[in-house]
């Protein structure tokens, strides 16, 4: 009964607006058909589909195939295809060749070729930069993969900077990205599957995994999820990330986005699944746990004690980033007795002339810090450093002198702001910064009790998060078999197992030898 | 994707059990014990554990006959539909009142030691809302959180107790027998309520990975907790001596007493953070178990939806008593004197009934076949 009512309500509230749309059934019907044997009809069909000659980069080149004595036409997008290759290995052999063979594949020397007959299919291929060859009297269309898209070359990773280890990063060309992974994992079991996910822009997603490691159930879940939505266009992986996430409104991320191929390769070797997309300089790693988001690849490249040292630093930074400001508020407002008398006098002395309550002070400064940070990110790089100086000078020095902020608050904010940079994952970083504000409010409301209450509620929330069925804190709790790479990592020789929560086909990655 | 609740592993189960029962060392239990047997109070937890061992052992033995059945289904099966229902209802009511008064006790502690100017109700409401939220998330998640914090909880308790020993005098333990051996034994049997929570914990058997894990986990937690309460009581005795009788919550007095060197004189807030975290976990687990009981009693499958309303009821019961004194001196002793012995009797009766009905023989035959 209740469900019925709520359904009715939802229906009432979420009526889909109706638009007076133009129907394109004609085109859709046309795309379902096969091409005909009539050369002229095919030519006309594709000319209308691609709006030639209005569409300037669609090139239609007609010629006579000498050896066959038949007419032929190639259609391609000049902006997406390699014109030199088309000229050298497709058009030239067709026109010049006196070859006795009657078969097109024997004449054309281009290495990658296939055939298709469905109009819609051929259209899709052409839009992807493939050259289509129609021959008079043939009911097949010959397709040559001449795609050549311009883009960035492989560059250094900007956002996940490390000192030791590989520097190269993913770029916008998915072919490059796949080759970056392939060159790290030279194994025939590394599979690259492709799946169209949007109907209109025909964006493809590439699923990369190790066939003999990955858990079939997990793979199926991800594939099902990729098929579960109908969207006209998904231009970037980061939009797909939001669609895939179980809780898109949650503060904490449950998928790992990285631009480092070495990291992606390491996760593939553990039995994770990687998603890549055309035009996205990064990859998605599924499923991701808190630990995956918290770790940095450098932890493993450095020698064990150093790696653990930066891990401990990072966990410390996490706590400092979240808790310094709330604890300052809580202690100065609620638990004054905790501060040693000398320090208390010092704090009280500096706060004497400040007219605001400490929570207002802290909030003002926190917001100012976030503003500087965001501004520093968005300004054109030539004036970037200026912003830093202006921000630091004005907001630090001047605010203290004007008795708006007490100096100790500057220390507190600087410390927590600095620490928040140590969390390298962008999403986790945002999560930490937002939770800090929540903690500040709770500290202002109920002191340490409020902070602890929110912390426990947050922990309850975090442990209930799942990334494709994997609990957020696995394999720590709920416990599963793994090489215990959590807060502290072991020496590489001791990391013998793949994470158990993935249920990989092969658990042991290192045997006693 | 697969959202069905997972099961508690041994780590999570032991963490919950330790946090639930071990917290007794940090509330009024040591003081109550001291009032009864003076400086022999530290023996009571150990002796009570010894006494409660028998019913608990029999109970777990009986429970192991029925794989994946919780306490209430076993009671109903062995005692019959009507008598079973009455017994279950009685257990539910007792543990409900225990939750109400315990949460109120904690609220009193928070108010009287840390937030003296905050209204009781606000503290109480925050406590209950957080616990209800956690309980609604499910037992597995409660287990996970308790596993995440148990290390820090125990560490901070040890540090607090360790620093307390600096201020204490070991001679306060003497005369070692306190009011006399007979008196101690007599009062030990009365105080088995300390461990009554283990009886209630048998409700969660279906949520633990296996019976074996439950058995092992219970014994680990049981032994550990009895030692912890005993040691804590001993340290409080050595620290406060006779004045312990006058303190309501010795742990909180102790952490106010101690300091980290000369420079940081007041460290109670650090311990308070950890203590209140364990309190949240403790009552979350209690709320969940009580909701589970209620669901079992009245055959409500989705009992998790009951948690908010049950919490509200407990909150309302908890705020009825006017002053903290009513709770510590009138209402809690009532529950304390009733719960332990009653649970022990129920456990033993269950075993006897199972024995008379020949359930053990059936199980044996089944196994041998």
PDB file of C-alpha atoms in Angstrom, chain A residues 2 217 221 225 244 246-247 291 327 331 334-335 337-343 445-450 452-461 463-466 468-469 471 473 476-479 487 503, chain B residues 1-4 7 11-12 110 114-115 118 122-124 126-127 130-131 133-135 137 140-145 147-149 152 263-270 272-274 276-277 280-281 284-285:
ATOM      1  CA  UNK A   2       2.733   2.399   1.039  1.00  0.00           C
ATOM      2  CA  UNK A 217      30.661 -12.262 -11.609  1.00  0.00           C
ATOM      3  CA  UNK A 221      28.061  -6.853 -12.973  1.00  0.00           C
ATOM      4  CA  UNK A 225      25.815  -1.716 -15.292  1.00  0.00           C
ATOM      5  CA  UNK A 244      28.566   4.119 -12.592  1.00  0.00           C
ATOM      6  CA  UNK A 246      26.384   3.440  -6.601  1.00  0.00           C
ATOM      7  CA  UNK A 247      25.975   6.639  -4.595  1.00  0.00           C
ATOM      8  CA  UNK A 291      42.943   1.973   0.669  1.00  0.00           C
ATOM      9  CA  UNK A 327      39.616  20.503  17.716  1.00  0.00           C
ATOM     10  CA  UNK A 331      39.027  23.138  22.919  1.00  0.00           C
ATOM     11  CA  UNK A 334      34.228  23.898  25.437  1.00  0.00           C
ATOM     12  CA  UNK A 335      37.254  22.308  27.025  1.00  0.00           C
ATOM     13  CA  UNK A 337      40.761  23.275  30.957  1.00  0.00           C
ATOM     14  CA  UNK A 338      42.642  21.032  28.607  1.00  0.00           C
ATOM     15  CA  UNK A 339      45.046  23.707  27.466  1.00  0.00           C
ATOM     16  CA  UNK A 340      48.081  24.268  29.659  1.00  0.00           C
ATOM     17  CA  UNK A 341      47.638  27.588  31.511  1.00  0.00           C
ATOM     18  CA  UNK A 342      50.545  29.347  29.749  1.00  0.00           C
ATOM     19  CA  UNK A 343      49.260  28.463  26.332  1.00  0.00           C
ATOM     20  CA  UNK A 445      27.736  22.927  18.196  1.00  0.00           C
ATOM     21  CA  UNK A 446      28.777  20.353  20.777  1.00  0.00           C
ATOM     22  CA  UNK A 447      32.541  20.441  21.178  1.00  0.00           C
ATOM     23  CA  UNK A 448      34.401  17.173  21.279  1.00  0.00           C
ATOM     24  CA  UNK A 449      31.196  15.256  21.864  1.00  0.00           C
ATOM     25  CA  UNK A 450      29.774  16.579  18.597  1.00  0.00           C
ATOM     26  CA  UNK A 452      33.078  12.259  18.066  1.00  0.00           C
ATOM     27  CA  UNK A 453      29.396  11.708  17.334  1.00  0.00           C
ATOM     28  CA  UNK A 454      29.893  12.842  13.754  1.00  0.00           C
ATOM     29  CA  UNK A 455      33.026  10.740  13.468  1.00  0.00           C
ATOM     30  CA  UNK A 456      31.217   7.597  14.546  1.00  0.00           C
ATOM     31  CA  UNK A 457      28.277   8.343  12.274  1.00  0.00           C
ATOM     32  CA  UNK A 458      30.769   8.966   9.467  1.00  0.00           C
ATOM     33  CA  UNK A 459      32.508   5.667  10.165  1.00  0.00           C
ATOM     34  CA  UNK A 460      29.164   3.845  10.093  1.00  0.00           C
ATOM     35  CA  UNK A 461      28.504   5.502   6.780  1.00  0.00           C
ATOM     36  CA  UNK A 463      31.916   1.053   6.242  1.00  0.00           C
ATOM     37  CA  UNK A 464      28.519   0.737   4.615  1.00  0.00           C
ATOM     38  CA  UNK A 465      29.814   2.155   1.336  1.00  0.00           C
ATOM     39  CA  UNK A 466      30.340  -0.376  -1.398  1.00  0.00           C
ATOM     40  CA  UNK A 468      30.679  -2.872  -6.951  1.00  0.00           C
ATOM     41  CA  UNK A 469      29.995  -5.100  -3.986  1.00  0.00           C
ATOM     42  CA  UNK A 471      33.105  -2.964   1.145  1.00  0.00           C
ATOM     43  CA  UNK A 473      37.460  -0.863   4.107  1.00  0.00           C
ATOM     44  CA  UNK A 476      40.712  -4.836   6.718  1.00  0.00           C
ATOM     45  CA  UNK A 477      37.110  -5.175   7.740  1.00  0.00           C
ATOM     46  CA  UNK A 478      35.296  -7.297   6.755  1.00  0.00           C
ATOM     47  CA  UNK A 479      38.451  -9.322   6.715  1.00  0.00           C
ATOM     48  CA  UNK A 487      48.165   1.300   6.379  1.00  0.00           C
ATOM     49  CA  UNK A 503      37.721 -13.288  -5.593  1.00  0.00           C
TER      50      UNK A 503
ATOM     51  CA  UNK B   1      25.512  -4.621  -6.194  1.00  0.00           C
ATOM     52  CA  UNK B   2      25.006  -7.528  -3.836  1.00  0.00           C
ATOM     53  CA  UNK B   3      23.510  -5.715  -0.920  1.00  0.00           C
ATOM     54  CA  UNK B   4      22.490  -8.643   1.248  1.00  0.00           C
ATOM     55  CA  UNK B   7      28.155 -11.928   8.204  1.00  0.00           C
ATOM     56  CA  UNK B  11      37.415 -10.205  14.522  1.00  0.00           C
ATOM     57  CA  UNK B  12      34.299  -8.108  14.277  1.00  0.00           C
ATOM     58  CA  UNK B 110      28.770  13.052  29.904  1.00  0.00           C
ATOM     59  CA  UNK B 114      32.257  17.076  30.469  1.00  0.00           C
ATOM     60  CA  UNK B 115      29.278  19.179  29.441  1.00  0.00           C
ATOM     61  CA  UNK B 118      24.361  21.398  28.241  1.00  0.00           C
ATOM     62  CA  UNK B 122      20.363  17.226  23.899  1.00  0.00           C
ATOM     63  CA  UNK B 123      23.217  14.979  24.928  1.00  0.00           C
ATOM     64  CA  UNK B 124      20.819  12.072  25.188  1.00  0.00           C
ATOM     65  CA  UNK B 126      22.557  12.958  20.029  1.00  0.00           C
ATOM     66  CA  UNK B 127      23.665   9.706  21.639  1.00  0.00           C
ATOM     67  CA  UNK B 130      23.853   8.273  16.275  1.00  0.00           C
ATOM     68  CA  UNK B 131      23.240   4.828  17.738  1.00  0.00           C
ATOM     69  CA  UNK B 133      21.724   5.486  12.618  1.00  0.00           C
ATOM     70  CA  UNK B 134      24.442   2.928  13.174  1.00  0.00           C
ATOM     71  CA  UNK B 135      22.001   0.204  14.122  1.00  0.00           C
ATOM     72  CA  UNK B 137      23.100   0.310   8.943  1.00  0.00           C
ATOM     73  CA  UNK B 140      27.973  -6.113  10.030  1.00  0.00           C
ATOM     74  CA  UNK B 141      28.795  -2.453   9.795  1.00  0.00           C
ATOM     75  CA  UNK B 142      28.682  -2.055  13.545  1.00  0.00           C
ATOM     76  CA  UNK B 143      31.174  -4.899  13.673  1.00  0.00           C
ATOM     77  CA  UNK B 144      33.404  -3.243  11.105  1.00  0.00           C
ATOM     78  CA  UNK B 145      33.456   0.062  12.939  1.00  0.00           C
ATOM     79  CA  UNK B 147      37.009  -3.517  14.664  1.00  0.00           C
ATOM     80  CA  UNK B 148      38.374  -0.256  13.307  1.00  0.00           C
ATOM     81  CA  UNK B 149      38.426   1.422  16.692  1.00  0.00           C
ATOM     82  CA  UNK B 152      42.676   2.516  19.896  1.00  0.00           C
ATOM     83  CA  UNK B 263      52.874  20.571  30.985  1.00  0.00           C
ATOM     84  CA  UNK B 264      49.562  18.970  30.038  1.00  0.00           C
ATOM     85  CA  UNK B 265      47.638  18.687  33.270  1.00  0.00           C
ATOM     86  CA  UNK B 266      44.208  17.787  31.911  1.00  0.00           C
ATOM     87  CA  UNK B 267      44.049  14.955  29.455  1.00  0.00           C
ATOM     88  CA  UNK B 268      40.568  13.690  30.181  1.00  0.00           C
ATOM     89  CA  UNK B 269      39.255  14.867  26.820  1.00  0.00           C
ATOM     90  CA  UNK B 270      41.587  12.538  24.948  1.00  0.00           C
ATOM     91  CA  UNK B 272      36.753  10.904  26.682  1.00  0.00           C
ATOM     92  CA  UNK B 273      36.891  10.764  22.866  1.00  0.00           C
ATOM     93  CA  UNK B 274      37.752   7.100  22.845  1.00  0.00           C
ATOM     94  CA  UNK B 276      32.425   7.934  24.019  1.00  0.00           C
ATOM     95  CA  UNK B 277      33.246   6.123  20.773  1.00  0.00           C
ATOM     96  CA  UNK B 280      28.323   4.657  20.750  1.00  0.00           C
ATOM     97  CA  UNK B 281      29.336   1.230  19.502  1.00  0.00           C
ATOM     98  CA  UNK B 284      24.369   0.650  18.665  1.00  0.00           C
ATOM     99  CA  UNK B 285      24.909  -3.056  19.124  1.00  0.00           C
TER     100      UNK B 285
END
